[in-house]
Amino acid sequence: MKLKQSKSVEWTKLDNASKYFPATANELDTKVFRLSCELYEMIDPNILQKALNKTIESFPFFKSILRRGVFWYYFESSDLIPEVSEESLSICAPIYNKNTKNLLFRVFYYHKRISLEIFHALSDGKGALLFLQTLVYHYLVYRYEEQFKNYKPALDYNASIKKKMDDSFNKHFIGDNGFTRNVIDHNKRIKAHRIRGKRTEENRMKLIEGTMSVKAVLGEAKKNNTSLTIYLAALFIYSIYKEMNAIERRRPIVLSVPINLRQFFESDTARNFFSTMNVSYQFRKEETELKDIIESITESFQKDLTVDKINYKINRLISLEKNPFMRIIPLPIKDYSIRMANKLVDRGITGAISNIGKVQMPEEFEPYIRQFTVCTSARRPQICMCSYGDRLVISFTSPFKDTEIQRRFFEHLSNKGIQIEISSNM
């Protein structure tokens, strides 16, 4: 990255969700996630750089660097120019370094793939996807300049720069005066089953991607009267269950599920605007069937995925942020407190599953785009998925060598007659 002559500097507060990531990022859990777009042809790095230069004009917030203040972290605008490179690092390698003034994202290519990796403090999955969609849009328009010289396809995201860098937490939530009453909820603290195993060499993230037909998986979900996300979450739990011994089944399996808040509240932000919910299954029978888990998970989604529940949870967190006492605590103590709280939360989570949904691009690009994929750094087995057209890509990341859970997961789908293409970095 090149450093230009410095201009006026702007500072921006971190949003509510972003504050968690700088305090908890480390070599074992980098808090970096990756979105990729695979084309049907080899990537031209010069055109990709041109497309990135164009894209960053409409996402100036992505040129921010992360700084440490006395009481809080903050974003500082920079003149750093992002440069594309050929992929050479391990998946979701560290980006944020408190001693280095660097951008919080990287763009690279490998054969037919364009990839974007982001430190989570800068953006969430939806925000990063908006950036990648814009990048791919400009790449294809430049790549096929003659074809699109008289008519440019329409990209379904034209929010203003102000809206893109909106702090939607502050816009929609005001906190809760019942701070001391609501912040601590001991009744919800449970110890979940923890997946343990031998870590990979150099702590490299193990990635296994399964690509299959959306319609085929949706068909299986409909046979069970549920949605695609719930069906796959239940199958994830079932696959973990099959690898547990009798003693381990005394504890529930708990999955953390990110929630895109843009589906509930008006927002065009490209920054973080998400929450999480936990869904769990407590084994009470000697033999549990997948349908038992589906029924339980469906009930959890119906009960917990409501605007009232989300309002309660986010206002509780905003209250903590706005508490006068919390504001004057020095940053190192805040970081320590967040790390301790994170360890407590970790005890109650077995794995995670995230679905960023259906990726839409102009139909004129269909002959050029094969698929989109998403994956993340993980301190426990985690599933991320997205779809484009009829291609659903389910990505398993794990810090452990063992892959029996992944094998059971994909084997179950294969036994249902679903054709799966498997790829891996192993």
CSV table of N, CA and C in Angstrom, one decimal, residues 61-131:
chain,number,residue,atom,x,y,z
A,61,PHE,N,-15.1,5.2,3.6
A,61,PHE,CA,-15.0,4.8,5.0
A,61,PHE,C,-14.0,3.6,5.1
A,62,PHE,N,-14.0,2.8,4.0
A,62,PHE,CA,-13.1,1.6,4.0
A,62,PHE,C,-11.6,2.0,4.0
A,63,LYS,N,-11.3,3.3,3.8
A,63,LYS,CA,-9.9,3.7,3.9
A,63,LYS,C,-9.5,4.1,5.3
A,64,SER,N,-10.4,3.8,6.2
A,64,SER,CA,-10.1,4.1,7.6
A,64,SER,C,-9.0,3.2,8.2
A,65,ILE,N,-8.3,3.7,9.2
A,65,ILE,CA,-7.4,2.9,10.0
A,65,ILE,C,-7.9,2.9,11.4
A,66,LEU,N,-7.5,1.9,12.2
A,66,LEU,CA,-8.0,1.9,13.6
A,66,LEU,C,-7.0,2.4,14.6
A,67,ARG,N,-7.4,3.3,15.4
A,67,ARG,CA,-6.5,3.9,16.3
A,67,ARG,C,-7.0,3.7,17.8
A,68,ARG,N,-6.1,3.7,18.7
A,68,ARG,CA,-6.4,3.6,20.1
A,68,ARG,C,-6.4,4.9,20.8
A,69,GLY,N,-7.5,5.2,21.5
A,69,GLY,CA,-7.5,6.4,22.3
A,69,GLY,C,-7.4,6.1,23.8
A,70,VAL,N,-7.6,7.1,24.7
A,70,VAL,CA,-7.4,6.8,26.1
A,70,VAL,C,-8.6,6.0,26.6
A,71,PHE,N,-9.8,6.3,26.1
A,71,PHE,CA,-11.0,5.6,26.6
A,71,PHE,C,-11.6,4.6,25.5
A,72,TRP,N,-11.5,4.9,24.2
A,72,TRP,CA,-12.1,4.1,23.2
A,72,TRP,C,-11.2,4.0,22.0
A,73,TYR,N,-11.5,3.0,21.2
A,73,TYR,CA,-10.9,2.9,19.8
A,73,TYR,C,-11.6,3.9,19.0
A,74,TYR,N,-11.0,4.3,17.9
A,74,TYR,CA,-11.7,5.2,16.9
A,74,TYR,C,-11.1,5.0,15.5
A,75,PHE,N,-11.9,5.2,14.5
A,75,PHE,CA,-11.5,5.2,13.1
A,75,PHE,C,-10.9,6.5,12.7
A,76,GLU,N,-9.8,6.5,12.0
A,76,GLU,CA,-9.2,7.7,11.5
A,76,GLU,C,-9.1,7.6,9.9
A,77,SER,N,-9.5,8.6,9.2
A,77,SER,CA,-9.4,8.5,7.8
A,77,SER,C,-8.0,8.6,7.3
A,78,SER,N,-7.7,8.0,6.2
A,78,SER,CA,-6.3,7.9,5.7
A,78,SER,C,-6.2,8.2,4.2
A,79,ASP,N,-5.0,8.3,3.7
A,79,ASP,CA,-4.8,8.5,2.3
A,79,ASP,C,-4.2,7.2,1.7
A,80,LEU,N,-4.2,6.1,2.5
A,80,LEU,CA,-3.7,4.9,2.0
A,80,LEU,C,-4.5,4.4,0.8
A,81,ILE,N,-3.8,3.9,-0.2
A,81,ILE,CA,-4.4,3.4,-1.4
A,81,ILE,C,-4.4,1.9,-1.4
A,82,PRO,N,-5.5,1.2,-1.4
A,82,PRO,CA,-5.5,-0.2,-1.4
A,82,PRO,C,-5.0,-0.8,-2.8
A,83,GLU,N,-4.2,-1.8,-2.7
A,83,GLU,CA,-3.7,-2.4,-3.9
A,83,GLU,C,-4.0,-3.9,-3.9
A,84,VAL,N,-4.4,-4.4,-5.1
A,84,VAL,CA,-4.7,-5.8,-5.2
A,84,VAL,C,-3.4,-6.6,-5.3
A,85,SER,N,-3.5,-7.8,-4.9
A,85,SER,CA,-2.3,-8.7,-4.9
A,85,SER,C,-2.8,-10.1,-5.2
A,86,GLU,N,-1.9,-11.0,-5.6
A,86,GLU,CA,-2.2,-12.4,-5.8
A,86,GLU,C,-2.2,-13.0,-4.4
A,87,GLU,N,-3.1,-14.0,-4.2
A,87,GLU,CA,-3.2,-14.6,-2.9
A,87,GLU,C,-2.0,-15.3,-2.5
A,88,SER,N,-1.5,-15.0,-1.3
A,88,SER,CA,-0.3,-15.6,-0.8
A,88,SER,C,-0.3,-15.9,0.7
A,89,LEU,N,-1.4,-15.4,1.4
A,89,LEU,CA,-1.5,-15.6,2.8
A,89,LEU,C,-2.5,-16.7,3.1
A,90,SER,N,-2.4,-17.2,4.3
A,90,SER,CA,-3.4,-18.3,4.7
A,90,SER,C,-4.8,-17.6,4.8
A,91,ILE,N,-5.8,-18.4,4.9
A,91,ILE,CA,-7.2,-17.9,4.9
A,91,ILE,C,-7.4,-17.1,6.2
A,92,CYS,N,-8.0,-15.9,6.0
A,92,CYS,CA,-8.3,-15.0,7.1
A,92,CYS,C,-7.1,-14.7,8.0
A,93,ALA,N,-6.0,-14.5,7.4
A,93,ALA,CA,-4.8,-14.1,8.2
A,93,ALA,C,-5.0,-12.8,8.9
A,94,PRO,N,-4.3,-12.5,10.0
A,94,PRO,CA,-4.5,-11.3,10.7
A,94,PRO,C,-4.4,-10.0,9.8
A,95,ILE,N,-5.3,-9.0,10.1
A,95,ILE,CA,-5.2,-7.7,9.4
A,95,ILE,C,-4.9,-6.6,10.4
A,96,TYR,N,-5.6,-6.6,11.5
A,96,TYR,CA,-5.4,-5.5,12.4
A,96,TYR,C,-4.1,-5.7,13.3
A,97,ASN,N,-3.3,-4.8,13.3
A,97,ASN,CA,-2.1,-4.8,14.1
A,97,ASN,C,-2.0,-3.4,14.8
A,98,LYS,N,-2.1,-3.4,16.2
A,98,LYS,CA,-2.2,-2.1,16.9
A,98,LYS,C,-1.0,-1.2,16.7
A,99,ASN,N,0.1,-1.8,16.2
A,99,ASN,CA,1.3,-1.0,16.0
A,99,ASN,C,1.5,-0.6,14.6
A,100,THR,N,0.6,-0.9,13.7
A,100,THR,CA,0.8,-0.6,12.3
A,100,THR,C,-0.4,0.2,11.8
A,101,LYS,N,-0.1,1.2,11.0
A,101,LYS,CA,-1.2,2.0,10.4
A,101,LYS,C,-1.5,1.4,9.0
A,102,ASN,N,-2.4,0.5,9.0
A,102,ASN,CA,-2.8,-0.2,7.8
A,102,ASN,C,-4.3,-0.2,7.6
A,103,LEU,N,-4.7,-0.4,6.3
A,103,LEU,CA,-6.1,-0.6,6.1
A,103,LEU,C,-6.7,-1.8,6.7
A,104,LEU,N,-8.0,-1.9,6.9
A,104,LEU,CA,-8.6,-3.0,7.6
A,104,LEU,C,-9.2,-4.0,6.7
A,105,PHE,N,-8.8,-4.0,5.4
A,105,PHE,CA,-9.3,-5.0,4.4
A,105,PHE,C,-8.2,-5.2,3.4
A,106,ARG,N,-8.3,-6.3,2.7
A,106,ARG,CA,-7.4,-6.6,1.6
A,106,ARG,C,-8.2,-7.2,0.4
A,107,VAL,N,-7.8,-6.9,-0.8
A,107,VAL,CA,-8.4,-7.5,-2.0
A,107,VAL,C,-7.3,-8.3,-2.7
A,108,PHE,N,-7.6,-9.5,-3.1
A,108,PHE,CA,-6.6,-10.3,-3.8
A,108,PHE,C,-7.3,-11.2,-4.8
A,109,TYR,N,-6.5,-11.8,-5.6
A,109,TYR,CA,-7.1,-12.7,-6.7
A,109,TYR,C,-6.3,-14.0,-6.7
A,110,TYR,N,-6.9,-15.0,-7.2
A,110,TYR,CA,-6.2,-16.3,-7.4
A,110,TYR,C,-7.0,-17.0,-8.5
A,111,HIS,N,-6.3,-17.2,-9.7
A,111,HIS,CA,-6.9,-17.8,-10.8
A,111,HIS,C,-8.2,-17.1,-11.2
A,112,LYS,N,-9.4,-17.7,-10.9
A,112,LYS,CA,-10.6,-17.1,-11.4
A,112,LYS,C,-11.4,-16.4,-10.2
A,113,ARG,N,-10.7,-16.3,-9.0
A,113,ARG,CA,-11.4,-15.8,-7.9
A,113,ARG,C,-11.0,-14.4,-7.5
A,114,ILE,N,-11.9,-13.6,-7.2
A,114,ILE,CA,-11.6,-12.3,-6.5
A,114,ILE,C,-12.1,-12.4,-5.1
A,115,SER,N,-11.2,-12.1,-4.2
A,115,SER,CA,-11.5,-12.2,-2.7
A,115,SER,C,-11.3,-10.9,-2.0
A,116,LEU,N,-12.2,-10.7,-1.0
A,116,LEU,CA,-12.1,-9.6,-0.1
A,116,LEU,C,-12.1,-10.1,1.3
A,117,GLU,N,-11.0,-9.7,2.1
A,117,GLU,CA,-11.0,-10.1,3.5
A,117,GLU,C,-11.0,-8.8,4.3
A,118,ILE,N,-11.8,-8.9,5.4
A,118,ILE,CA,-12.1,-7.7,6.2
A,118,ILE,C,-12.0,-8.0,7.7
A,119,PHE,N,-11.3,-7.0,8.4
A,119,PHE,CA,-11.4,-7.1,9.8
A,119,PHE,C,-12.8,-6.7,10.3
A,120,HIS,N,-13.4,-7.5,11.2
A,120,HIS,CA,-14.8,-7.3,11.5
A,120,HIS,C,-15.2,-6.0,12.1
A,121,ALA,N,-14.2,-5.3,12.7
A,121,ALA,CA,-14.6,-4.0,13.3
A,121,ALA,C,-15.0,-3.0,12.2
A,122,LEU,N,-14.6,-3.2,10.9
A,122,LEU,CA,-14.9,-2.3,9.9
A,122,LEU,C,-16.3,-2.5,9.3
A,123,SER,N,-16.7,-3.8,9.2
A,123,SER,CA,-18.0,-4.1,8.5
A,123,SER,C,-18.4,-5.5,8.9
A,124,ASP,N,-19.7,-5.7,8.6
A,124,ASP,CA,-20.2,-7.1,8.8
A,124,ASP,C,-20.4,-7.8,7.4
A,125,GLY,N,-20.9,-9.0,7.4
A,125,GLY,CA,-21.0,-9.7,6.2
A,125,GLY,C,-21.8,-9.0,5.1
A,126,LYS,N,-22.9,-8.4,5.5
A,126,LYS,CA,-23.7,-7.7,4.5
A,126,LYS,C,-23.0,-6.5,3.9
A,127,GLY,N,-22.4,-5.7,4.8
A,127,GLY,CA,-21.7,-4.5,4.4
A,127,GLY,C,-20.5,-4.9,3.4
A,128,ALA,N,-19.8,-5.9,3.8
A,128,ALA,CA,-18.7,-6.4,3.0
A,128,ALA,C,-19.2,-6.9,1.6
A,129,LEU,N,-20.3,-7.6,1.6
A,129,LEU,CA,-20.9,-8.1,0.4
A,129,LEU,C,-21.2,-6.9,-0.6
A,130,LEU,N,-21.7,-5.8,0.0
A,130,LEU,CA,-22.1,-4.7,-0.8
A,130,LEU,C,-20.8,-4.1,-1.5
A,131,PHE,N,-19.7,-4.1,-0.7
A,131,PHE,CA,-18.4,-3.7,-1.3
A,131,PHE,C,-18.0,-4.6,-2.4
